[in-house]
Amino acid sequence: MRQELQIWRSDAGSRLWLSALVAAMEEAAQPEIRRQGVPAETIAQLRVQLALPASLRLYQAAASHLRH
């Protein structure tokens, strides 16, 4: 039972991460968004996030959704 619960959490976490990625890509694809410049600070923050292991990014994304 415990192993099944861990697998479910992993699958749900993967779906959450993928859903957030798709939403961000859809937003970024909008013409009005594409015309805007990206601040250097945002690029730097993205590089930091992408340097983290995927499991840590997932945890941070889940925690962020809980706060909002």
mmCIF file of C-alpha atoms in Angstrom:
data_model
loop_
_atom_site.group_PDB
_atom_site.id
_atom_site.type_symbol
_atom_site.label_atom_id
_atom_site.label_comp_id
_atom_site.label_asym_id
_atom_site.label_seq_id
_atom_site.Cartn_x
_atom_site.Cartn_y
_atom_site.Cartn_z
ATOM 1 C CA MET A 1 0.000 0.000 0.000
ATOM 2 C CA ARG A 2 2.772 2.461 0.915
ATOM 3 C CA GLN A 3 4.561 1.840 -2.390
ATOM 4 C CA GLU A 4 1.339 2.434 -4.333
ATOM 5 C CA LEU A 5 0.867 5.730 -2.504
ATOM 6 C CA GLN A 6 4.398 6.830 -3.397
ATOM 7 C CA ILE A 7 3.845 5.966 -7.072
ATOM 8 C CA TRP A 8 0.564 7.905 -7.094
ATOM 9 C CA ARG A 9 2.230 10.943 -5.577
ATOM 10 C CA SER A 10 4.995 10.741 -8.129
ATOM 11 C CA ASP A 11 2.534 10.503 -11.022
ATOM 12 C CA ALA A 12 0.440 13.357 -9.654
ATOM 13 C CA GLY A 13 3.542 15.449 -9.181
ATOM 14 C CA SER A 14 4.645 14.753 -12.719
ATOM 15 C CA ARG A 15 1.244 15.777 -14.044
ATOM 16 C CA LEU A 16 1.346 18.971 -11.993
ATOM 17 C CA TRP A 17 4.781 19.871 -13.327
ATOM 18 C CA LEU A 18 3.828 19.069 -16.909
ATOM 19 C CA SER A 19 0.587 21.012 -16.634
ATOM 20 C CA ALA A 20 2.472 24.069 -15.355
ATOM 21 C CA LEU A 21 4.978 23.740 -18.197
ATOM 22 C CA VAL A 22 2.245 23.560 -20.851
ATOM 23 C CA ALA A 23 0.438 26.563 -19.341
ATOM 24 C CA ALA A 24 3.652 28.602 -19.323
ATOM 25 C CA MET A 25 4.423 27.651 -22.917
ATOM 26 C CA GLU A 26 0.907 28.561 -24.053
ATOM 27 C CA GLU A 27 1.187 31.936 -22.352
ATOM 28 C CA ALA A 28 4.648 32.577 -23.808
ATOM 29 C CA ALA A 29 3.358 31.748 -27.306
ATOM 30 C CA GLN A 30 0.841 34.596 -27.263
ATOM 31 C CA PRO A 31 1.905 37.360 -29.703
ATOM 32 C CA GLU A 32 1.511 40.148 -27.156
ATOM 33 C CA ILE A 33 3.766 38.296 -24.733
ATOM 34 C CA ARG A 34 6.345 37.435 -27.393
ATOM 35 C CA ARG A 35 6.726 41.109 -28.307
ATOM 36 C CA GLN A 36 7.753 42.002 -24.750
ATOM 37 C CA GLY A 37 11.360 41.889 -23.679
ATOM 38 C CA VAL A 38 12.424 39.611 -20.856
ATOM 39 C CA PRO A 39 14.195 41.323 -17.958
ATOM 40 C CA ALA A 40 17.714 40.056 -17.237
ATOM 41 C CA GLU A 41 16.648 39.262 -13.665
ATOM 42 C CA THR A 42 13.952 36.895 -14.947
ATOM 43 C CA ILE A 43 16.452 35.110 -17.193
ATOM 44 C CA ALA A 44 18.833 34.740 -14.240
ATOM 45 C CA GLN A 45 16.050 33.301 -12.045
ATOM 46 C CA LEU A 46 15.095 30.823 -14.758
ATOM 47 C CA ARG A 47 18.695 29.669 -15.078
ATOM 48 C CA VAL A 48 18.820 29.051 -11.324
ATOM 49 C CA GLN A 49 15.592 27.050 -11.461
ATOM 50 C CA LEU A 50 16.729 24.986 -14.430
ATOM 51 C CA ALA A 51 19.996 24.157 -12.677
ATOM 52 C CA LEU A 52 18.064 22.477 -9.835
ATOM 53 C CA PRO A 53 17.164 18.777 -9.919
ATOM 54 C CA ALA A 54 13.658 18.220 -11.296
ATOM 55 C CA SER A 55 12.391 16.850 -7.977
ATOM 56 C CA LEU A 56 13.331 20.079 -6.183
ATOM 57 C CA ARG A 57 11.684 22.224 -8.889
ATOM 58 C CA LEU A 58 8.536 20.128 -8.515
ATOM 59 C CA TYR A 59 8.524 20.654 -4.750
ATOM 60 C CA GLN A 60 8.943 24.410 -5.165
ATOM 61 C CA ALA A 61 6.187 24.579 -7.783
ATOM 62 C CA ALA A 62 3.787 22.643 -5.554
ATOM 63 C CA ALA A 63 4.599 24.858 -2.577
ATOM 64 C CA SER A 64 4.070 27.960 -4.709
ATOM 65 C CA HIS A 65 0.613 26.787 -5.779
ATOM 66 C CA LEU A 66 -0.331 26.161 -2.172
ATOM 67 C CA ARG A 67 0.579 29.715 -1.161
ATOM 68 C CA HIS A 68 -1.534 31.391 -3.866
#
